[in-house]
Amino acid sequence: MTQRVDAPEQAIDFNNENANTSANPTFESVLGARLSRRGLLRGSVGSAGTAMLAGFGVSACGGGSDDPAVTPPPVTPPPTGPKLLGFGAVPKSLADVLAVPAGYTASVIFALGDPIAAGVAAYKNDGTDGDFDKRAGDHHDGMEWFGLGADSKRNDNATERGLLAINHEATTDEKLSSYFLHANGGTTTLPRPAAEIDKETAIHGIAVIEVAKSGGKWAYAQNSALNFRLTSLSPIEISGPARGNSQLFTKFSPNGTTTRGTLNNCGTGKTPWGTFLTGEENWFGYFTRGAADDAARSNDKSVTSLKRYGRTQGAASRHGWESGGADDKYQRWNNSKTGTSVDGTDDYRNEMNGMGYIVEIDAYDKTRMAKKRTGLGRFAHESAAFGKVVAGQPLSIYMGDDSRGEYIYKFVSTATWNAADANANDRLAIGDKYLDSGKLYAAKFNADGTGSWVELSLTNTAISGYTTYKFADAADIVINTRLAADAVGATKMDRPEWNAVNPANGEVYFTLTNNSARSANPGSGQYLPDAANPRAYTDMKGTTKQDGNPNGHMVRLKEGTSVLAFTWDVYLFGAEASADKTLINISALTDEQDFSSPDGLAFSKATGICWIQTDDGAYTDVSNCMMMAAVPGQVGDGSKKTLTYTKTDGSKFDVVTPVGKAATADTLKRFLVGPKGCEITGLTETPDGKTIFVNIQHPGESTGMANLGDPAKFQSQWPANAGYGAGKRPRSATIVITKNDGGNIGT
Ligand code: FEO
Ligand code: CA
Ligand code: CA
């Protein structure tokens, strides 16, 4: 999603909320940081630093008093096969093109509006198209591959035919309207016409499409009977602890067992039994609440819940979908208490509680209703990555909550893994077994490089005795996960985006995209840097100051022998290559490696490469968003760094943080740069590692409605300028990348 630090006001409201007013930031970490006796604040922007060999970057970084190196664990043997990262780095670029290394080919295969059913007309891309529930949705995001055999059924070994399950997160919008979808940009005042709303609700959700390679070329199959869409109106079952809970009672589902739609789908996951997991991220912004709704609710605890999830009374909705008319499908977006019932069965006061989950979908069977797996908690979900799957052991799933100062979570199944379940025919029944019962934990990062998982349960007195919100039962905890994590003092993070598990060793990598609320001199709504989120600095974008942690970083976790303990370090810091190496470019990134605002994340099982994708607004004066290829090490392979900050009163404090081994030219390299105004997000591969699919989201997003009439004023004309499709309006799209010599991607 559009998560730029310089995003327009509206985008910030809907996509980057700051609703965590809990007092539990990072106190233990900060208290653990010792006062510095040293003098000057180091790390002002622009001090050049000596050029150094990348291999010595971090360990030699000047200014930071490097604590004695921690003893590195045994080194994992390097992967065998062709040399990884053997390609030439793609330079940073502001051109309106998609660039990949020499020797690779990238092709567009599935763009906004492409038809996915027989008889649906080709996309005209002029704002007159309809039938969006039978077309590609907008803002392609996370994506997973599901192999198909010759019998059109699941085949995990297939490499040239499969299904892509694709999230359609959102739409390029301005002043309520999704302007590229409508001939003249659409209506920017309330009420909005139902016909416009119907288009916009239909381009959200997910798509499942068949793709195949034929004659050496990949294409999607418009007429495949396996294709389908779920939209923001598709019926979906509520599963897990919250099923049937009164907080899910609505006029549509008086017993709280179903809801409609999945919304703002961002990251993904794939289960060991072959289903698709999709995370609902910034869903709260689609709902509105009346200006006097708190009083209408008698200021009961539902008001505390709504505020913690970003919906204060009087909040306007992102698109005004509630204004389409009396029909229930419009009224559902009004989250106000309008009815007279005690339990909410005569209105949509509880409708928002049906969003914010990990949803499980059987990509192979469009007849099966998807299920919201409420046991995995309710927040701004990104990806859901499985830890190492071991027969006889519970399954672990890692998740992040992407808003400023939100938390990292883990779900551990009650059931232990039975390998026979991997190939069961009723895949959603296997999902019931592993995803509907288990324990949910929130992460606390300690300053010494250890961490703990704290169970979110009424057996914890911090939750049962919490006074801000009185939890009633287990369902209340999974519906109000953020409040439960507040209660136990989870660590506020710099916007946890995706996570992914290194298949070589089971370590869990998280992107922390950026955070404007991190400050050495925190004002209201801000908090101090801590060990796991150690940077707070000022970056300049032209003449604009960007404060906090504008370039983001990545942490990684190694589980301990107890389910409750882990160790961690900072894997990489995003930064500009020229930035000071003491407080900012701590990873000593070179011009072939520098990136900002890491977001999408995936490991290749075929090569072990860690793919890092950016959704940036901080460094976009220098380069469009990009994708990096990395060969990761492991937790503890680097050393501790000390960052010294000066308060406005002149006193100093240090933040000591464990940092991974410095990247070298052989372990981190830029692989792709996208067209103007896009983010790069979502990556999946064929099992042979010879084909990857990547999504290019919202090219040209800063075009603005006023420029809709003149293609020359579009910020981007991609992919039309790459020869794909009609019209010149920019379109989100899936691309396929192959290596011209038939080798593995990233070699
Ligand atoms: Fe949809 Fe937080 O990225
Ligand atoms: Ca994202
Ligand atoms: Ca800058």
Coordinates of C-alpha atoms in Angstrom, one line a residue, residues 410-726:
K410 CA 3.4 -15.3 16.7
F411 CA 0.6 -17.9 16.6
V412 CA 1.4 -21.4 17.8
S413 CA -1.1 -24.2 16.9
T414 CA -2.5 -26.5 19.5
A415 CA -2.4 -29.4 17.1
T416 CA 1.0 -30.9 16.3
W417 CA 2.0 -31.4 12.6
N418 CA 1.0 -34.6 10.9
A419 CA 2.8 -34.8 7.6
A420 CA -0.1 -36.7 6.1
D421 CA -2.2 -33.5 6.3
A422 CA 0.0 -31.8 3.7
N423 CA -1.9 -33.6 0.9
A424 CA -5.4 -33.9 2.3
N425 CA -8.2 -33.3 -0.1
D426 CA -10.3 -31.1 2.2
R427 CA -7.7 -28.4 2.7
L428 CA -9.9 -26.0 4.6
A429 CA -10.6 -28.7 7.2
I430 CA -6.9 -29.0 7.8
G431 CA -6.9 -25.2 8.2
D432 CA -9.6 -25.7 10.9
K433 CA -7.3 -28.1 12.7
Y434 CA -4.2 -25.9 12.8
L435 CA -5.4 -22.4 12.6
D436 CA -8.5 -22.3 14.8
S437 CA -6.9 -23.4 18.0
G438 CA -3.6 -22.2 19.4
K439 CA -1.9 -19.5 21.4
L440 CA -1.2 -16.0 20.3
Y441 CA 1.9 -14.2 21.5
A442 CA 3.3 -10.7 21.2
A443 CA 7.0 -9.9 21.0
K444 CA 9.1 -8.0 23.6
F445 CA 12.6 -7.1 22.4
N446 CA 15.2 -6.7 25.2
A447 CA 18.2 -4.4 24.9
D448 CA 20.6 -7.3 25.2
G449 CA 19.6 -9.1 22.0
T450 CA 17.2 -11.5 23.7
G451 CA 13.5 -11.3 23.5
S452 CA 10.4 -13.0 24.8
W453 CA 7.0 -14.0 23.4
V454 CA 4.2 -13.0 25.8
E455 CA 1.0 -15.1 25.6
L456 CA -2.1 -13.0 25.0
S457 CA -4.4 -14.9 27.4
L458 CA -6.7 -14.3 30.3
T459 CA -4.3 -16.5 32.4
N460 CA -1.9 -13.5 32.2
T461 CA -2.9 -11.1 35.0
A462 CA -1.6 -8.2 32.9
I463 CA -4.6 -8.9 30.6
S464 CA -7.2 -10.2 33.1
G465 CA -6.5 -7.1 35.3
Y466 CA -6.1 -4.6 32.5
T467 CA -8.2 -1.5 33.3
T468 CA -8.1 0.3 30.0
Y469 CA -10.2 -2.5 28.5
K470 CA -11.9 -5.2 30.4
F471 CA -11.4 -8.5 28.5
A472 CA -14.3 -10.9 28.7
D473 CA -13.0 -14.0 27.1
A474 CA -10.6 -15.5 24.5
A475 CA -12.7 -14.2 21.6
D476 CA -12.4 -10.6 23.1
I477 CA -8.6 -11.0 23.0
V478 CA -8.4 -12.0 19.4
I479 CA -10.8 -9.3 18.3
N480 CA -9.0 -6.7 20.3
T481 CA -5.4 -8.0 19.9
R482 CA -3.8 -4.6 19.9
L483 CA -5.3 -3.8 23.3
A484 CA -4.1 -7.2 24.7
A485 CA -0.6 -6.6 23.4
D486 CA -0.7 -3.1 25.0
A487 CA -1.6 -4.8 28.3
V488 CA 1.4 -7.0 28.3
G489 CA 3.9 -4.3 27.3
A490 CA 4.9 -5.6 23.9
T491 CA 7.6 -3.6 22.1
K492 CA 6.5 -0.8 19.8
M493 CA 8.2 -1.3 16.4
D494 CA 8.9 0.9 13.4
R495 CA 5.9 -0.3 11.4
P496 CA 6.3 -4.1 11.0
E497 CA 5.6 -4.9 7.3
W498 CA 6.2 -8.4 5.9
N499 CA 8.1 -11.2 7.5
A500 CA 9.5 -14.3 5.9
V501 CA 11.3 -17.4 7.2
N502 CA 14.8 -18.3 6.0
P503 CA 14.4 -21.9 4.8
A504 CA 18.0 -22.6 5.6
N505 CA 17.7 -22.2 9.3
G506 CA 14.2 -21.1 10.3
E507 CA 15.1 -17.6 11.3
V508 CA 12.4 -15.0 10.9
Y509 CA 13.0 -11.8 9.1
F510 CA 10.9 -8.7 9.5
T511 CA 10.9 -5.5 7.5
L512 CA 10.3 -2.4 9.6
T513 CA 9.5 0.1 6.9
N514 CA 9.9 3.5 8.6
N515 CA 8.6 5.4 11.5
S516 CA 8.2 9.2 11.7
A517 CA 7.3 8.8 15.4
R518 CA 10.7 7.7 16.6
S519 CA 12.7 10.6 18.2
A520 CA 15.6 11.2 20.5
N521 CA 13.5 14.1 21.9
P522 CA 10.0 12.7 21.7
G523 CA 7.0 15.0 21.6
S524 CA 3.4 13.9 21.9
G525 CA 2.8 10.6 20.1
Q526 CA 6.5 10.0 19.7
Y527 CA 8.9 7.7 21.5
L528 CA 12.6 7.1 22.0
P529 CA 14.8 4.9 19.9
D530 CA 15.5 1.5 21.5
A531 CA 17.7 -1.4 20.8
A532 CA 15.4 -3.0 18.2
N533 CA 14.4 0.3 16.7
P534 CA 17.6 2.2 17.3
R535 CA 17.6 5.0 14.7
A536 CA 16.1 8.5 15.0
Y537 CA 17.6 11.0 12.6
T538 CA 16.8 13.6 10.0
D539 CA 17.0 12.9 6.3
M540 CA 16.6 15.6 3.7
K541 CA 14.4 15.1 0.6
G542 CA 15.3 18.2 -1.4
T543 CA 14.5 20.9 1.2
T544 CA 12.0 18.7 3.1
K545 CA 13.1 17.3 6.5
Q546 CA 12.1 13.7 7.1
D547 CA 12.5 12.9 10.8
G548 CA 12.4 9.6 12.7
N549 CA 13.5 6.4 11.0
P550 CA 12.6 7.4 7.4
N551 CA 14.6 4.7 5.7
G552 CA 13.5 1.7 7.8
H553 CA 15.4 -1.4 8.8
M554 CA 15.1 -5.2 9.1
V555 CA 15.2 -7.3 12.3
R556 CA 15.5 -11.1 12.4
L557 CA 14.6 -13.5 15.2
K558 CA 16.0 -16.9 16.1
E559 CA 13.8 -19.0 18.2
G560 CA 15.2 -20.5 21.4
T561 CA 14.5 -23.9 22.9
S562 CA 11.5 -22.5 24.7
V563 CA 8.5 -21.3 22.8
L564 CA 8.7 -18.2 24.9
A565 CA 12.2 -17.0 24.1
F566 CA 14.2 -15.8 21.1
T567 CA 17.3 -13.9 20.2
W568 CA 17.5 -11.2 17.6
D569 CA 19.6 -8.7 15.7
V570 CA 19.2 -6.0 13.1
Y571 CA 19.9 -7.6 9.8
L572 CA 20.1 -4.4 7.6
F573 CA 19.5 -0.7 7.9
G574 CA 17.9 1.0 4.9
A575 CA 19.9 4.2 4.1
E576 CA 21.3 6.4 1.4
A577 CA 24.8 5.3 0.4
S578 CA 26.1 8.8 1.1
A579 CA 24.6 9.0 4.6
D580 CA 26.7 9.1 7.7
K581 CA 27.8 5.6 8.7
T582 CA 27.5 6.2 12.4
L583 CA 23.9 6.8 13.0
I584 CA 22.3 6.3 9.6
N585 CA 24.0 4.1 7.0
I586 CA 25.1 1.8 9.7
S587 CA 25.1 -1.2 7.2
A588 CA 27.5 0.8 5.0
L589 CA 25.4 0.3 1.9
T590 CA 27.0 1.2 -1.4
D591 CA 25.4 2.7 -4.4
E592 CA 24.6 -0.8 -5.7
Q593 CA 23.0 -1.7 -2.4
D594 CA 21.2 1.3 -0.9
F595 CA 17.5 1.2 -0.4
S596 CA 14.8 2.8 1.7
S597 CA 11.6 1.6 3.3
P598 CA 11.8 -2.2 3.0
D599 CA 8.3 -3.7 2.8
G600 CA 7.7 -6.9 0.7
L601 CA 9.9 -9.8 1.7
A602 CA 10.3 -13.4 0.5
F603 CA 12.8 -16.1 0.6
S604 CA 13.5 -18.4 -2.4
K605 CA 13.3 -22.0 -1.4
A606 CA 15.2 -22.9 -4.6
T607 CA 18.2 -20.6 -4.1
G608 CA 17.9 -19.2 -0.5
I609 CA 17.9 -15.7 -1.8
C610 CA 16.2 -13.1 0.4
W611 CA 14.2 -10.7 -1.8
I612 CA 13.6 -7.3 -0.3
Q613 CA 11.1 -5.0 -1.9
T614 CA 10.6 -1.3 -1.2
D615 CA 7.5 1.0 -0.8
D616 CA 9.3 4.2 -0.4
G617 CA 8.7 7.9 -0.3
A618 CA 11.9 9.0 1.4
Y619 CA 14.5 8.3 -1.3
T620 CA 12.3 8.6 -4.3
D621 CA 14.0 11.9 -5.2
V622 CA 16.9 9.7 -6.3
S623 CA 15.3 6.4 -7.3
N624 CA 12.0 4.7 -7.9
C625 CA 11.1 1.8 -5.7
M626 CA 13.2 -1.3 -6.1
M627 CA 13.9 -5.0 -5.3
M628 CA 17.1 -6.2 -3.7
A629 CA 18.6 -9.7 -3.7
A630 CA 20.3 -10.7 -0.5
V631 CA 22.2 -13.8 0.7
P632 CA 21.5 -13.7 4.4
G633 CA 23.8 -14.8 7.3
Q634 CA 22.3 -15.6 10.7
V635 CA 21.4 -14.0 13.9
G636 CA 24.5 -13.1 15.9
D637 CA 26.9 -13.1 13.0
G638 CA 27.8 -9.4 13.5
S639 CA 28.6 -7.2 16.4
K640 CA 27.0 -4.7 18.8
K641 CA 26.9 -1.1 17.8
T642 CA 26.4 2.0 19.9
L643 CA 24.3 4.9 18.7
T644 CA 24.7 8.0 20.8
Y645 CA 22.0 10.6 20.9
T646 CA 21.8 14.1 22.4
K647 CA 18.7 15.4 24.1
T648 CA 17.7 19.0 23.7
D649 CA 19.0 19.6 27.3
G650 CA 22.4 18.6 26.2
S651 CA 22.5 15.2 28.0
K652 CA 23.4 12.2 26.0
F653 CA 22.2 8.6 25.9
D654 CA 23.4 5.5 24.1
V655 CA 21.4 2.9 22.4
V656 CA 23.3 -0.4 22.0
T657 CA 22.0 -2.8 19.4
P658 CA 23.2 -6.1 17.9
V659 CA 23.8 -5.7 14.1
G660 CA 24.3 -8.5 11.6
K661 CA 27.5 -9.0 9.7
A662 CA 28.0 -6.3 7.1
A663 CA 26.7 -7.0 3.6
T664 CA 29.3 -7.4 0.8
A665 CA 29.0 -7.1 -3.0
D666 CA 28.4 -10.8 -2.9
T667 CA 25.5 -10.7 -0.4
L668 CA 23.4 -7.7 -1.3
K669 CA 22.7 -6.3 -4.7
R670 CA 19.9 -4.3 -6.4
F671 CA 18.0 -6.6 -8.9
L672 CA 15.1 -4.5 -10.1
V673 CA 13.9 -0.9 -10.3
G674 CA 10.3 -0.1 -11.0
P675 CA 8.5 2.6 -13.1
K676 CA 7.6 6.0 -11.6
G677 CA 5.4 6.2 -8.6
C678 CA 5.1 2.5 -8.0
E679 CA 6.0 0.2 -5.1
I680 CA 7.4 -3.3 -5.6
T681 CA 5.5 -5.9 -3.7
G682 CA 4.7 -9.6 -3.7
L683 CA 7.0 -12.3 -5.0
T684 CA 6.5 -16.0 -5.7
E685 CA 8.5 -18.5 -7.6
T686 CA 8.1 -21.7 -9.4
P687 CA 9.6 -24.6 -7.4
D688 CA 12.6 -24.9 -9.7
G689 CA 13.6 -21.3 -9.0
K690 CA 13.6 -20.5 -12.8
T691 CA 10.6 -18.1 -12.8
I692 CA 9.5 -15.5 -10.4
F693 CA 6.4 -13.4 -10.4
V694 CA 6.5 -9.9 -8.9
N695 CA 3.8 -7.2 -8.5
I696 CA 4.2 -3.6 -9.5
Q697 CA 1.7 -1.6 -7.5
H698 CA 0.3 1.9 -8.2
P699 CA 2.6 3.2 -10.9
G700 CA 1.8 6.9 -11.4
E701 CA 0.0 7.2 -8.1
S702 CA 0.9 10.9 -7.7
T703 CA -0.7 11.8 -11.1
G704 CA -3.6 13.5 -9.4
M705 CA -7.1 13.8 -10.7
A706 CA -6.5 17.3 -12.2
N707 CA -4.1 15.7 -14.7
L708 CA -6.4 12.9 -15.8
G709 CA -7.3 14.6 -19.1
D710 CA -3.7 14.8 -20.4
P711 CA -1.6 11.6 -20.6
A712 CA 1.5 13.7 -20.9
K713 CA 0.9 14.8 -17.4
F714 CA 0.6 11.3 -16.0
Q715 CA 3.3 10.5 -13.5
S716 CA 3.7 7.2 -15.3
Q717 CA 2.3 5.5 -18.4
W718 CA 3.5 2.1 -17.5
P719 CA 2.8 -0.6 -18.6
A720 CA 1.4 0.9 -21.8
N721 CA 4.8 2.4 -22.5
A722 CA 6.2 -1.1 -22.2
G723 CA 3.9 -2.2 -24.9
Y724 CA 1.2 -3.7 -22.7
G725 CA -2.5 -3.1 -23.2
A726 CA -4.7 -0.2 -24.3

